[in-house]
Coordinates of C-alpha atoms in Angstrom, one line a residue:
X1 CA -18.3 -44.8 -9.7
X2 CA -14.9 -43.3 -9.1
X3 CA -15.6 -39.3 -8.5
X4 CA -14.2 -36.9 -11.6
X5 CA -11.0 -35.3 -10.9
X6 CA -11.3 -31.4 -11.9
X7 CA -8.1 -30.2 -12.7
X8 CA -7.3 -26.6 -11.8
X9 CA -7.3 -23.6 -14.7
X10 CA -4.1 -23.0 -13.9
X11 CA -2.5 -26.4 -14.9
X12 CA -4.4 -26.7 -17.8
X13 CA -2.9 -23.3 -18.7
X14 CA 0.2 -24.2 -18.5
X15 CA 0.1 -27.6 -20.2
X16 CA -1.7 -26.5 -23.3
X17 CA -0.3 -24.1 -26.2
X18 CA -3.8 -23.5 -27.2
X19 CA -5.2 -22.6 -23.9
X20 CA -6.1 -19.0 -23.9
X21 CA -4.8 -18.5 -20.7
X22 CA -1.2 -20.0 -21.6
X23 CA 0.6 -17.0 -21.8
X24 CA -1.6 -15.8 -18.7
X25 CA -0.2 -18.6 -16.7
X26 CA 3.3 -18.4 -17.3
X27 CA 3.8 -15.1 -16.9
X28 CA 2.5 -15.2 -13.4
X29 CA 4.0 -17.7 -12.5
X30 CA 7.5 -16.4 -13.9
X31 CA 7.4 -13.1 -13.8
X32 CA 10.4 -11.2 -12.6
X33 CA 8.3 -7.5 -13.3
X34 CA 5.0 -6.7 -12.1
X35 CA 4.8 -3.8 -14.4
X36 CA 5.9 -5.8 -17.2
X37 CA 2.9 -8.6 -16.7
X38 CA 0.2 -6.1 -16.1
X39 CA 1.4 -4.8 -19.3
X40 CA 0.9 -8.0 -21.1
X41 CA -2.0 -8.6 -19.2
X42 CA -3.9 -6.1 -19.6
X43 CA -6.2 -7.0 -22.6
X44 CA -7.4 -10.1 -20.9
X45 CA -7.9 -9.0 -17.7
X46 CA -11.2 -10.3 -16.6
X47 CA -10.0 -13.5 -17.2
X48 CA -6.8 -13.0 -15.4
X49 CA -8.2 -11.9 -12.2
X50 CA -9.9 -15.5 -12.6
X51 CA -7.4 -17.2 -12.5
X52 CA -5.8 -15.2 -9.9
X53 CA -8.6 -16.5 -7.6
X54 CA -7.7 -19.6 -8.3
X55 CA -3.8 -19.7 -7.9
X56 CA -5.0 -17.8 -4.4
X57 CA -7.3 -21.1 -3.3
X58 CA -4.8 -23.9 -4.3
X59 CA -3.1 -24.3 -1.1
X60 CA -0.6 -26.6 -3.4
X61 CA 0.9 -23.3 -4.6
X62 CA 2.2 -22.0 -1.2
X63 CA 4.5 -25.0 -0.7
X64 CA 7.9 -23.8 -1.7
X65 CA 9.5 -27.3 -2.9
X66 CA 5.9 -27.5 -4.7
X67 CA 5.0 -26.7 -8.1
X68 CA 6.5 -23.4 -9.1
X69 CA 8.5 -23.3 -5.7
X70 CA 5.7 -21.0 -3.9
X71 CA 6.2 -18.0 -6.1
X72 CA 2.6 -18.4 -8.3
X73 CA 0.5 -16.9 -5.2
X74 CA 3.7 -14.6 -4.5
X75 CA 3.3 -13.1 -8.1
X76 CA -0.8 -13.5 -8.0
X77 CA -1.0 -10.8 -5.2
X78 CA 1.4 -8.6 -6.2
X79 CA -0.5 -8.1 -9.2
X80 CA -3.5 -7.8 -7.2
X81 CA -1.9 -5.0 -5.5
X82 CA -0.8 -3.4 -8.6
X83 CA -4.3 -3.1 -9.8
X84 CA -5.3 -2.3 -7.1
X85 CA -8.3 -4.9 -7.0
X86 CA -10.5 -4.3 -3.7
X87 CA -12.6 -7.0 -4.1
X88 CA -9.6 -9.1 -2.9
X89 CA -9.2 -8.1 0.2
X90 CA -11.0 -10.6 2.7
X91 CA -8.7 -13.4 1.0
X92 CA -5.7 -10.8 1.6
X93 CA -6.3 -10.3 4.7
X94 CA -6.8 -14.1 5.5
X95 CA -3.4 -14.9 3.9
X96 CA -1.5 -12.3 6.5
X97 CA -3.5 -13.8 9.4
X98 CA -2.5 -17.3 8.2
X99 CA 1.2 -16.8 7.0
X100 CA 4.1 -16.7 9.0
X101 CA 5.4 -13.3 8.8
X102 CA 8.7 -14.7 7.4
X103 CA 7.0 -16.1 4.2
X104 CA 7.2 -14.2 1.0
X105 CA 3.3 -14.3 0.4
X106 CA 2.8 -12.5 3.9
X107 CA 4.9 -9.2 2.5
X108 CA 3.4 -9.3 -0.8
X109 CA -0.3 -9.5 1.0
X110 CA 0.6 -6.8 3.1
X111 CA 2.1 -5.0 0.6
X112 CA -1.1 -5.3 -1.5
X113 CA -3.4 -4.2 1.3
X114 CA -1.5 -1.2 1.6
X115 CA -1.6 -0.2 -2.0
X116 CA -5.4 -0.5 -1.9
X117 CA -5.1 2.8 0.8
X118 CA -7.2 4.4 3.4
X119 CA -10.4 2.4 2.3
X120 CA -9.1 0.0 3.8
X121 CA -9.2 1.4 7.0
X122 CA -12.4 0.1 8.4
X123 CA -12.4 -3.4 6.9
X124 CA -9.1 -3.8 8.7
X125 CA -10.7 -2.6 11.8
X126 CA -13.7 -4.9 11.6
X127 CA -11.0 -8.1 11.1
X128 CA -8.6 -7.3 13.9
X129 CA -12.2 -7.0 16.3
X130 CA -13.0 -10.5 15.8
X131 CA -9.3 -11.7 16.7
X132 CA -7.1 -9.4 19.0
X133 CA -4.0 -11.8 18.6
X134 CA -3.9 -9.7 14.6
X135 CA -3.4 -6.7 15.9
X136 CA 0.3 -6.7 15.2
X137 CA -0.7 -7.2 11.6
X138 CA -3.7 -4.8 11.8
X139 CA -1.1 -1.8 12.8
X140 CA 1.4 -2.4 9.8
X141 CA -1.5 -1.6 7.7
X142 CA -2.4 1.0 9.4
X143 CA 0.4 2.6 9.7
X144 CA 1.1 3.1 5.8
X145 CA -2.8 3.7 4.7
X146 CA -3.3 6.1 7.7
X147 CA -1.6 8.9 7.1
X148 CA -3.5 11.9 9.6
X149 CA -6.6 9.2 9.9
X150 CA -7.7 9.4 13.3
X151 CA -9.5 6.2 13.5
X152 CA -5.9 4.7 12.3
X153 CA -4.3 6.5 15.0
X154 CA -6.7 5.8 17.9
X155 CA -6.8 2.3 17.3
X156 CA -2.9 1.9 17.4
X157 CA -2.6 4.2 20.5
X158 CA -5.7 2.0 22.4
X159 CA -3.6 -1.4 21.1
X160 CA -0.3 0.0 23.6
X161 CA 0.5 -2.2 26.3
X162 CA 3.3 -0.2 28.1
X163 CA 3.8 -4.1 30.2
X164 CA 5.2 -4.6 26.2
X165 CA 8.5 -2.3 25.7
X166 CA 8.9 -3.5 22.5
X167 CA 5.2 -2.8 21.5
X168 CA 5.5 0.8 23.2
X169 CA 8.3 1.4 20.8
X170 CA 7.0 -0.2 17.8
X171 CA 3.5 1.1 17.8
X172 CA 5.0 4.7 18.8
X173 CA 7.0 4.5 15.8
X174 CA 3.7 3.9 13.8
X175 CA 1.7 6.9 15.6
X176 CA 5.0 9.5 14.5
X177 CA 4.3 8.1 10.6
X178 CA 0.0 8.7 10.8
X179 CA 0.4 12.1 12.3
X180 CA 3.5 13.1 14.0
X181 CA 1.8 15.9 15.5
X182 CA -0.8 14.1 18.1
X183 CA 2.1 11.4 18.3
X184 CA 4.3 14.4 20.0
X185 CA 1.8 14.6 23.4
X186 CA 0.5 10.8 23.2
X187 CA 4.4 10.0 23.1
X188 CA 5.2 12.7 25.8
X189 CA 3.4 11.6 28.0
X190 CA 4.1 8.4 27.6
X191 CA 7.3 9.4 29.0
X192 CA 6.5 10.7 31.9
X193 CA 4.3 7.4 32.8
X194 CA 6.7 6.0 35.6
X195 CA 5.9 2.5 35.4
X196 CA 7.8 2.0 32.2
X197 CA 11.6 1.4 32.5
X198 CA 13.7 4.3 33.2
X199 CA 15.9 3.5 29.2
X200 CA 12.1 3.3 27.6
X201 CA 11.3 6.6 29.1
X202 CA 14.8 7.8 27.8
X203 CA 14.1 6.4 24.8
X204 CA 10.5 7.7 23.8
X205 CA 11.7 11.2 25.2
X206 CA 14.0 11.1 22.2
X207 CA 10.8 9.9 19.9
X208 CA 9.1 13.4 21.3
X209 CA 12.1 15.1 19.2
X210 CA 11.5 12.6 16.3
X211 CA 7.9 13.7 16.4
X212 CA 9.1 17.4 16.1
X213 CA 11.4 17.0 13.7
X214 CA 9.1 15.1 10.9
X215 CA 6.9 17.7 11.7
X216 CA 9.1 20.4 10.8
X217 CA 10.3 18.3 7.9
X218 CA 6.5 18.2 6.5
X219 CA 5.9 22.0 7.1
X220 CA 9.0 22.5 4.8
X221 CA 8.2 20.2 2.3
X222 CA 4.7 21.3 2.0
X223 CA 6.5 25.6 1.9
X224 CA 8.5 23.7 -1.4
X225 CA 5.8 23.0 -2.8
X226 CA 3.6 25.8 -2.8
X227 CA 6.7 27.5 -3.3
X228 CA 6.9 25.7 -6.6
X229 CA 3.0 25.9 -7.6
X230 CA 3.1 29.8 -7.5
X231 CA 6.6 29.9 -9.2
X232 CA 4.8 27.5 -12.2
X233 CA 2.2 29.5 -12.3
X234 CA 3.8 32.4 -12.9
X235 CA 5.8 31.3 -15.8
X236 CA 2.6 30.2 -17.3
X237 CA 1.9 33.5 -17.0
X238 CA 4.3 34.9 -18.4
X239 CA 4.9 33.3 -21.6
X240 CA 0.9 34.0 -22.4
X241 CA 0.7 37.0 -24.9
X242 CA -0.8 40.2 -23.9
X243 CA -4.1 41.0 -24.4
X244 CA -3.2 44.7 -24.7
X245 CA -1.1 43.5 -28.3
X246 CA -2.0 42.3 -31.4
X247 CA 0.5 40.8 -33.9
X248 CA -1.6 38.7 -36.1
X249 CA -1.0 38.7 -39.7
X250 CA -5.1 40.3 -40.2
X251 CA -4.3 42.8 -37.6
X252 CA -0.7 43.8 -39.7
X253 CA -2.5 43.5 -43.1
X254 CA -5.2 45.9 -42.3
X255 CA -2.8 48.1 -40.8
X256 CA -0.9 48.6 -44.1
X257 CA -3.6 48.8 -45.8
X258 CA -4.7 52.1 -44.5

């Protein structure tokens, strides 16, 4: 007896008017605005993120001279990202470690990870322990969930190998976004570490001034605001009335009455 073909959610969806996934379906795998579909979506999300799931597993999907041209997983995780759905996140971080960096689902993975935030922090960890090769990966993750997260920044500074220039300059780079602050002596003294080239010493001296400079940049910014806060503040207070006066018709009425 000939085994039963099951035919994915997704195709159904899209074949039948009556599906209740129909619109589901073609709006993921057209959709131009992610803030549009989530929109649309919204109602019947439960079953959405279903069918997310599968779009994720058909490995059909990926190809891009395939059936909707490798965009339906594309769209699948951006929306994941968007609502920001955590329980995602091993199959996320399995399509980064098995997508050539160039693809569009690698971007929209990592791009998804990242809007999930610092929680992410030590699942990413955990992954990049069982494979060192993902570190790369690991460190653009980190680099835009870890802002002042020490365990983000010591694992990027422990992942420099100054026999890698490019990797000294990259992962430097990263350590100035999490907290330019420790970045400013790691980075120093980076530069004074003589077995790196003479132009990479050069170069990561001039990092020690980035470092300085987004510092100061941050210590201004974070003056604006404040600055802002009490000025808001005091124009709430101000248009309160006083507690001294009392101009309410009751108050005026008895007034004249006497």
């Amino acid at each position: 007896m000939a085994e039963e073909l099951t035919i994915p959610t997704w195709r159904q969806a899209l074949s039948e008017r009556s599906h209740p996934l129909y619109e589901a379906a073609w709006v993921i795998f057209k959709m131009h605005s992610v803030d549009f579909a989530s929109e649309l979506l919204e109602e019947n999300k439960e079953a959405v993120i279903s069918l997310i799931k599968e779009i994720l597993e058909s490995d059909e999907l990926y190809i891009n001279d395939g059936f909707g041209s490798g965009q339906a997983p594309v769209n699948a995780i951006r929306l994941i990202g968007h609502w920001k759905l955590e329980e995602f996140l091993p199959q996320l971080l399995e399509i980064i470690a098995d997508t050539p960096e160039q693809r569009p689902a690698y971007g929209a993975a990592l791009n998804a990870v990242a809007n999930l935030g610092e929680s992410v922090i030590d699942a990413v960890l955990a992954w990049v322990e069982e494979d060192e090769s993902l570190r790369p990966d690991a460190a653009k993750i980190l680099q835009r969930v870890g802002l002042n997260n020490d365990k983000a920044f010591d694992a990027i500074q422990s992942w420099i190998d100054i026999n890698d220039p490019q990797m000294v300059s990259t992962y430097t780079n990263y350590l100035i976004s999490i907290n330019p602050a420790r970045a400013e002596y790691v980075i120093d003294d980076l530069s004074r570490n003589r077995d790196l080239d003479k132009g990479l010493r050069k170069q990561l001296k001039n990092k020690v001034n980035e470092a300085r400079q987004r510092q100061q940049a941050l210590k201004e910014l974070e003056a604006s605001a404040t600055k802002a806060a009490e000025e808001l503040v005091e124009a709430a207070e101000t248009l309160q009335p006083s507690s001294e006066e009392d101009d309410t018709p009751e108050a005026n009425t008895e007034e004249e009455a006497e």
